């Protein structure tokens, strides 16, 4: 099993972060990885006020990780996910 460790810099732009995660995942798969691990809060970082509109979307964010794993054929450890 080949494992990729991804280091990301999350921002308060959810879509930008998810695109970065997708790109890193696809790159890891193209290099033969079977599993990619992300650090805590890789998909979003910001002040508490920034989390207010994001936290309720926990289930849809988790589903995006599941869909990405299925479409790429690589297992994903998304780091910690903040649940409301």
Coordinates of C-alpha atoms in Angstrom, one line a residue:
X1 CA 0.0 0.0 0.0
X2 CA 1.3 3.4 -1.0
X3 CA 0.3 6.3 1.3
X4 CA 0.4 10.0 0.4
X5 CA 0.6 12.6 3.1
X6 CA -0.8 16.0 2.0
X7 CA 0.0 19.3 3.6
X8 CA -2.4 22.0 2.8
X9 CA -3.0 25.6 3.9
X10 CA -6.7 26.0 4.4
X11 CA -8.4 29.3 4.0
X12 CA -11.9 30.6 4.7
X13 CA -12.9 29.8 1.0
X14 CA -14.5 26.4 1.1
X15 CA -14.6 25.9 -2.6
X16 CA -11.0 26.9 -3.1
X17 CA -9.9 24.4 -0.4
X18 CA -12.0 21.6 -1.8
X19 CA -10.5 22.2 -5.3
X20 CA -7.0 22.0 -3.8
X21 CA -7.9 18.8 -2.0
X22 CA -9.3 17.3 -5.2
X23 CA -6.1 18.2 -7.1
X24 CA -3.8 16.8 -4.4
X25 CA -5.9 13.6 -4.3
X26 CA -5.8 13.2 -8.1
X27 CA -2.0 13.8 -8.1
X28 CA -1.5 11.3 -5.4
X29 CA -3.5 8.7 -7.3
X30 CA -1.6 9.4 -10.5
X31 CA 1.6 8.6 -8.5
X32 CA 0.3 5.3 -7.4
X33 CA -1.1 6.1 -3.9
X34 CA -3.8 4.0 -2.5
X35 CA -4.5 6.3 0.5
X36 CA -4.1 10.0 1.0
X37 CA -4.2 11.7 4.5
X38 CA -4.9 15.3 5.1
X39 CA -4.3 17.4 8.2
X40 CA -7.0 18.6 10.5
X41 CA -9.4 21.2 9.1
X42 CA -7.9 20.9 5.6
X43 CA -11.1 21.9 4.0
X44 CA -11.7 25.1 5.9
X45 CA -10.0 27.5 8.3
X46 CA -11.2 30.8 9.6
X47 CA -12.6 32.7 12.6
X48 CA -15.7 31.5 14.3
X49 CA -17.9 33.9 12.4
X50 CA -16.6 32.3 9.2
X51 CA -17.7 28.9 10.4
X52 CA -21.3 29.9 11.0
X53 CA -22.4 29.4 7.3
X54 CA -20.1 26.4 6.8
X55 CA -20.7 24.1 9.8
X56 CA -24.3 23.2 8.9
X57 CA -23.0 21.8 5.6
X58 CA -21.0 19.0 7.4
X59 CA -22.9 16.2 5.7
X60 CA -22.5 17.6 2.2
X61 CA -18.8 18.2 2.7
X62 CA -18.4 14.7 3.9
X63 CA -20.3 13.5 0.9
X64 CA -17.9 15.4 -1.4
X65 CA -15.0 13.5 0.2
X66 CA -16.8 10.2 -0.4
X67 CA -17.6 11.0 -4.0
X68 CA -13.9 12.1 -4.6
X69 CA -12.7 8.8 -3.1
X70 CA -15.1 6.8 -5.3
X71 CA -14.3 8.7 -8.5
X72 CA -10.5 8.5 -8.0
X73 CA -10.3 5.0 -6.5
X74 CA -8.2 6.3 -3.6
X75 CA -9.1 6.2 0.1
X76 CA -9.1 9.6 1.8
X77 CA -8.5 10.5 5.4
X78 CA -9.9 14.0 5.4
X79 CA -8.5 15.1 8.7
X80 CA -10.9 16.4 11.3
X81 CA -14.2 17.7 10.2
X82 CA -16.0 20.3 12.3
X83 CA -19.6 19.2 12.9
X84 CA -22.1 21.7 14.1

